[in-house]
Amino acid sequence: MLALFKSAPLVDEQEQQWLIDTFMWAVEHFDSDYFLNQTQIILPNSQFFPDSVSSIEDMAKKVFARVVDYAGMQAWPVNLVSPSQLTPQVFPHFAFQDSLRGESATLMVPANHLINVSFNQNQINQPQDLVASFAGTLATILIHHVGVLPPGGKEFLPQASDALACYLGFGVMMSNTVYQFKGGCGCGYNPYANRQAALTESQTLFMHALVTHFKTDNQTKKYLKPHLRSQYKKAQKQIKAFINDSANPLLLALDEQKVG
């Protein structure tokens, strides 16, 4: 009888396996040392985003600079331009000497031109969407540069970009900005301001919980939307159970190295 009241996991077994495989893909290819030692859980508060802004362009510029910095991509040839200046571009060739991210990242082969990134002006009044969109864009650039497809192959690149943005530390805002609008009066709702999410809310939250399992984090629940907090706790429980039963040597080794 007790089995009747057992709560369902946040994501099903197939989703869980892809998300964990994708996390391990990120660890393998996107600087695990930086992840373990320097990646922070980025929160939507004035501690992480203290800047005063004077215009739409100023806000976009300052938020982008913060996101680049927190992603550890200061050495990357990325450049913010206004939407009207964004044109089709060829991805440049460049190479790093050793580390991909952080202050120790040094370009061995410089890019012959910058990678232009722009922003959605409708997101200026929804800064979490702006941050999450920038994080997703940087994740896509990382994937393109490294050139290793995620689990499932090319068709899973959009989902992998969302997952990698969580790995970069932006999982709170990635989770808070998954929209599933189902109608109603639409009061105060601007669909053009919402970021285009590839992972579902539950999948994004699970990936974020997987990241925080390996980081010191006691602030996430406070900054998640209220309806996500119990789901986050469920994800934590599901992840802990999976790792306790796992025989994956890479996952177990990472668990031994985790911060906190």
Tab-separated table of C-alpha atoms in Angstrom:
chain	number	residue	atom	x	y	z
A	1	MET	CA	0.000	0.000	0.000
A	2	LEU	CA	2.820	2.427	0.770
A	3	ALA	CA	4.003	2.235	-2.847
A	4	LEU	CA	0.794	4.018	-3.860
A	5	PHE	CA	2.037	7.162	-2.130
A	6	LYS	CA	5.623	7.102	-3.400
A	7	SER	CA	6.370	10.384	-5.184
A	8	ALA	CA	7.432	10.293	-8.812
A	9	PRO	CA	10.970	11.407	-9.662
A	10	LEU	CA	11.400	14.886	-11.128
A	11	VAL	CA	12.600	13.490	-14.467
A	12	ASP	CA	12.161	9.990	-15.854
A	13	GLU	CA	14.989	7.491	-16.193
A	14	GLN	CA	15.754	8.306	-19.832
A	15	GLU	CA	15.840	12.061	-19.187
A	16	GLN	CA	17.989	11.540	-16.103
A	17	GLN	CA	20.533	9.476	-18.024
A	18	TRP	CA	20.837	12.052	-20.813
A	19	LEU	CA	21.232	14.913	-18.350
A	20	ILE	CA	23.903	13.075	-16.358
A	21	ASP	CA	25.696	11.985	-19.544
A	22	THR	CA	25.592	15.578	-20.768
A	23	PHE	CA	26.943	16.857	-17.468
A	24	MET	CA	29.847	14.402	-17.734
A	25	TRP	CA	30.392	15.518	-21.362
A	26	ALA	CA	30.629	19.089	-20.057
A	27	VAL	CA	33.084	18.065	-17.341
A	28	GLU	CA	35.252	16.242	-19.883
A	29	HIS	CA	35.375	18.963	-22.530
A	30	PHE	CA	34.791	22.319	-20.831
A	31	ASP	CA	37.483	22.692	-18.181
A	32	SER	CA	36.602	20.596	-15.155
A	33	ASP	CA	39.339	22.259	-13.057
A	34	TYR	CA	37.711	25.644	-13.542
A	35	PHE	CA	34.317	24.133	-12.768
A	36	LEU	CA	35.444	22.563	-9.508
A	37	ASN	CA	37.612	25.408	-8.269
A	38	GLN	CA	36.191	28.627	-9.655
A	39	THR	CA	32.662	28.278	-11.018
A	40	GLN	CA	30.136	30.083	-8.841
A	41	ILE	CA	26.395	29.645	-8.597
A	42	ILE	CA	25.298	32.962	-10.086
A	43	LEU	CA	22.309	34.540	-8.361
A	44	PRO	CA	19.951	37.319	-9.502
A	45	ASN	CA	20.989	39.859	-6.904
A	46	SER	CA	23.072	42.994	-6.476
A	47	GLN	CA	26.060	41.030	-5.212
A	48	PHE	CA	26.537	39.506	-8.654
A	49	PHE	CA	25.068	42.377	-10.665
A	50	PRO	CA	25.892	45.596	-8.762
A	51	ASP	CA	26.119	47.927	-11.752
A	52	SER	CA	24.068	51.067	-12.227
A	53	VAL	CA	22.895	51.590	-15.810
A	54	SER	CA	21.845	54.631	-17.797
A	55	SER	CA	20.367	53.124	-20.964
A	56	ILE	CA	19.272	49.911	-22.665
A	57	GLU	CA	22.661	49.598	-24.362
A	58	ASP	CA	24.495	50.301	-21.106
A	59	MET	CA	22.530	47.621	-19.284
A	60	ALA	CA	23.148	45.048	-22.005
A	61	LYS	CA	26.855	45.895	-22.076
A	62	LYS	CA	27.318	45.626	-18.306
A	63	VAL	CA	25.266	42.443	-17.922
A	64	PHE	CA	27.129	40.830	-20.815
A	65	ALA	CA	30.489	41.724	-19.274
A	66	ARG	CA	29.427	40.151	-15.980
A	67	VAL	CA	28.179	36.976	-17.662
A	68	VAL	CA	31.401	36.627	-19.675
A	69	ASP	CA	33.427	37.102	-16.503
A	70	TYR	CA	31.436	34.577	-14.454
A	71	ALA	CA	31.648	32.059	-17.297
A	72	GLY	CA	35.450	32.416	-17.207
A	73	MET	CA	35.536	33.521	-20.852
A	74	GLN	CA	37.449	36.792	-20.490
A	75	ALA	CA	40.047	35.640	-23.032
A	76	TRP	CA	37.464	34.637	-25.638
A	77	PRO	CA	37.054	36.788	-28.782
A	78	VAL	CA	33.431	37.778	-28.117
A	79	ASN	CA	31.949	41.199	-28.703
A	80	LEU	CA	28.516	42.641	-27.908
A	81	VAL	CA	26.793	44.584	-30.675
A	82	SER	CA	23.352	46.148	-30.978
A	83	PRO	CA	20.643	44.061	-32.703
A	84	SER	CA	20.825	46.261	-35.800
A	85	GLN	CA	24.559	45.570	-36.138
A	86	LEU	CA	24.301	41.771	-35.958
A	87	THR	CA	24.910	40.187	-39.347
A	88	PRO	CA	25.655	36.613	-40.477
A	89	GLN	CA	29.194	35.683	-39.556
A	90	VAL	CA	31.714	32.912	-40.026
A	91	PHE	CA	32.945	31.343	-36.806
A	92	PRO	CA	36.656	32.194	-36.503
A	93	HIS	CA	39.471	29.742	-35.866
A	94	PHE	CA	41.388	30.232	-32.621
A	95	ALA	CA	43.150	28.025	-30.102
A	96	PHE	CA	44.030	28.153	-26.426
A	97	GLN	CA	47.382	27.182	-25.023
A	98	ASP	CA	46.049	25.169	-22.105
A	99	SER	CA	42.981	26.114	-20.080
A	100	LEU	CA	39.782	27.070	-21.857
A	101	ARG	CA	38.470	29.318	-19.123
A	102	GLY	CA	39.630	31.618	-16.363
A	103	GLU	CA	42.550	33.966	-15.890
A	104	SER	CA	45.023	31.296	-16.957
A	105	ALA	CA	43.347	30.885	-20.371
A	106	THR	CA	45.698	32.227	-23.045
A	107	LEU	CA	45.092	32.335	-26.780
A	108	MET	CA	47.875	30.501	-28.609
A	109	VAL	CA	46.264	31.178	-31.998
A	110	PRO	CA	44.298	34.462	-31.920
A	111	ALA	CA	41.031	34.792	-33.812
A	112	ASN	CA	41.177	36.793	-37.041
A	113	HIS	CA	37.885	38.464	-36.097
A	114	LEU	CA	35.557	38.727	-33.112
A	115	ILE	CA	32.412	36.689	-32.559
A	116	ASN	CA	29.570	39.185	-32.421
A	117	VAL	CA	26.810	38.597	-29.877
A	118	SER	CA	23.637	40.652	-29.556
A	119	PHE	CA	20.619	40.859	-27.251
A	120	ASN	CA	16.844	41.009	-27.225
A	121	GLN	CA	15.785	44.559	-26.343
A	122	ASN	CA	12.492	43.193	-24.984
A	123	GLN	CA	14.440	41.502	-22.189
A	124	ILE	CA	15.687	44.721	-20.634
A	125	ASN	CA	12.764	44.661	-18.184
A	126	GLN	CA	13.348	40.945	-17.537
A	127	PRO	CA	17.017	40.822	-16.524
A	128	GLN	CA	16.988	37.130	-15.614
A	129	ASP	CA	15.983	36.340	-19.203
A	130	LEU	CA	18.783	38.592	-20.447
A	131	VAL	CA	21.382	36.863	-18.262
A	132	ALA	CA	20.128	33.389	-19.179
A	133	SER	CA	20.098	34.250	-22.890
A	134	PHE	CA	23.671	35.517	-22.752
A	135	ALA	CA	24.707	32.367	-20.841
A	136	GLY	CA	23.073	30.168	-23.469
A	137	THR	CA	24.818	32.059	-26.254
A	138	LEU	CA	28.217	31.679	-24.589
A	139	ALA	CA	27.513	27.971	-24.076
A	140	THR	CA	26.751	27.614	-27.791
A	141	ILE	CA	30.021	29.382	-28.651
A	142	LEU	CA	31.927	27.031	-26.327
A	143	ILE	CA	30.371	23.979	-27.987
A	144	HIS	CA	31.066	25.306	-31.481
A	145	HIS	CA	34.708	25.986	-30.638
A	146	VAL	CA	35.418	22.660	-28.919
A	147	GLY	CA	33.647	20.793	-31.711
A	148	VAL	CA	32.542	17.739	-29.730
A	149	LEU	CA	28.873	16.845	-30.107
A	150	PRO	CA	26.832	16.176	-26.958
A	151	PRO	CA	25.177	12.862	-26.098
A	152	GLY	CA	22.526	12.184	-28.713
A	153	GLY	CA	24.357	14.076	-31.437
A	154	LYS	CA	23.651	17.210	-33.448
A	155	GLU	CA	19.890	17.247	-32.892
A	156	PHE	CA	20.497	17.724	-29.157
A	157	LEU	CA	22.690	20.820	-29.523
A	158	PRO	CA	19.994	23.285	-28.324
A	159	GLN	CA	19.323	21.191	-25.209
A	160	ALA	CA	23.065	20.793	-24.619
A	161	SER	CA	23.525	24.575	-24.776
A	162	ASP	CA	20.930	25.012	-22.020
A	163	ALA	CA	22.601	22.266	-19.984
A	164	LEU	CA	26.055	23.781	-20.473
A	165	ALA	CA	24.763	27.213	-19.395
A	166	CYS	CA	23.786	25.544	-16.096
A	167	TYR	CA	27.270	24.001	-15.890
A	168	LEU	CA	28.709	27.512	-16.271
A	169	GLY	CA	26.852	28.474	-13.079
A	170	PHE	CA	23.687	30.109	-14.412
A	171	GLY	CA	21.213	27.374	-13.486
A	172	VAL	CA	19.079	29.503	-11.143
A	173	MET	CA	18.233	31.979	-13.880
A	174	MET	CA	18.020	29.258	-16.527
A	175	SER	CA	15.432	27.492	-14.342
A	176	ASN	CA	13.520	30.676	-13.545
A	177	THR	CA	13.167	31.599	-17.213
A	178	VAL	CA	11.685	28.452	-18.708
A	179	TYR	CA	8.276	29.627	-19.816
A	180	GLN	CA	5.276	27.467	-20.550
A	181	PHE	CA	2.602	30.088	-21.131
A	182	LYS	CA	-0.814	28.507	-21.597
A	183	GLY	CA	-3.099	31.425	-22.263
A	184	GLY	CA	-5.195	33.628	-20.018
A	185	CYS	CA	-5.548	37.377	-20.132
A	186	GLY	CA	-1.871	37.906	-20.870
A	187	CYS	CA	-1.720	40.877	-18.508
A	188	GLY	CA	1.864	42.038	-18.207
A	189	TYR	CA	3.023	39.146	-20.368
A	190	ASN	CA	5.461	39.849	-23.173
A	191	PRO	CA	6.248	36.656	-25.113
A	192	TYR	CA	8.976	38.437	-27.075
A	193	ALA	CA	10.925	38.995	-23.848
A	194	ASN	CA	11.087	35.322	-22.919
A	195	ARG	CA	14.190	33.356	-23.802
A	196	GLN	CA	13.766	30.338	-26.044
A	197	ALA	CA	14.297	27.354	-23.751
A	198	ALA	CA	15.252	23.968	-25.202
A	199	LEU	CA	15.097	22.009	-21.930
A	200	THR	CA	11.886	21.730	-19.954
A	201	GLU	CA	11.565	23.327	-16.543
A	202	SER	CA	12.118	19.998	-14.783
A	203	GLN	CA	15.110	19.107	-16.950
A	204	THR	CA	16.734	22.511	-16.402
A	205	LEU	CA	16.148	22.327	-12.670
A	206	PHE	CA	17.604	18.800	-12.536
A	207	MET	CA	20.723	19.940	-14.385
A	208	HIS	CA	21.105	22.875	-12.011
A	209	ALA	CA	20.709	20.565	-9.016
A	210	LEU	CA	23.351	18.278	-10.511
A	211	VAL	CA	25.741	21.233	-10.771
A	212	THR	CA	25.054	22.394	-7.211
A	213	HIS	CA	25.671	18.858	-5.931
A	214	PHE	CA	29.340	19.480	-6.728
A	215	LYS	CA	29.466	23.092	-5.505
A	216	THR	CA	29.007	24.904	-2.207
A	217	ASP	CA	25.503	26.310	-2.478
A	218	ASN	CA	22.959	27.201	0.180
A	219	GLN	CA	21.278	30.082	-1.646
A	220	THR	CA	19.569	28.465	-4.646
A	221	LYS	CA	16.204	27.772	-3.022
A	222	LYS	CA	15.881	31.378	-1.890
A	223	TYR	CA	16.222	32.667	-5.460
A	224	LEU	CA	14.199	30.058	-7.325
A	225	LYS	CA	10.594	30.829	-8.177
A	226	PRO	CA	8.389	29.509	-5.342
A	227	HIS	CA	6.866	26.669	-7.370
A	228	LEU	CA	10.354	25.374	-8.230
A	229	ARG	CA	11.660	25.019	-4.690
A	230	SER	CA	10.037	21.691	-3.857
A	231	GLN	CA	11.033	20.376	-7.288
A	232	TYR	CA	14.615	21.392	-6.627
A	233	LYS	CA	14.574	19.436	-3.367
A	234	LYS	CA	13.174	16.441	-5.244
A	235	ALA	CA	15.974	16.739	-7.831
A	236	GLN	CA	18.603	16.842	-5.089
A	237	LYS	CA	17.199	13.664	-3.579
A	238	GLN	CA	17.068	11.913	-6.964
A	239	ILE	CA	20.659	12.886	-7.788
A	240	LYS	CA	22.007	11.796	-4.420
A	241	ALA	CA	20.335	8.398	-4.802
A	242	PHE	CA	21.694	7.978	-8.326
A	243	ILE	CA	25.277	8.828	-7.341
A	244	ASN	CA	25.140	6.572	-4.284
A	245	ASP	CA	24.180	3.661	-6.565
A	246	SER	CA	26.453	4.620	-9.466
A	247	ALA	CA	29.436	2.576	-10.609
A	248	ASN	CA	30.639	5.286	-13.001
A	249	PRO	CA	34.290	5.874	-11.992
A	250	LEU	CA	34.408	9.390	-13.470
A	251	LEU	CA	31.262	10.467	-11.635
A	252	LEU	CA	32.452	8.964	-8.369
A	253	ALA	CA	35.880	10.586	-8.721
A	254	LEU	CA	34.219	13.939	-9.322
A	255	ASP	CA	32.034	13.397	-6.285
A	256	GLU	CA	35.156	12.885	-4.162
A	257	GLN	CA	36.604	16.173	-5.448
A	258	LYS	CA	33.457	18.246	-5.009
A	259	VAL	CA	33.574	21.487	-3.069
A	260	GLY	CA	31.853	21.569	0.292
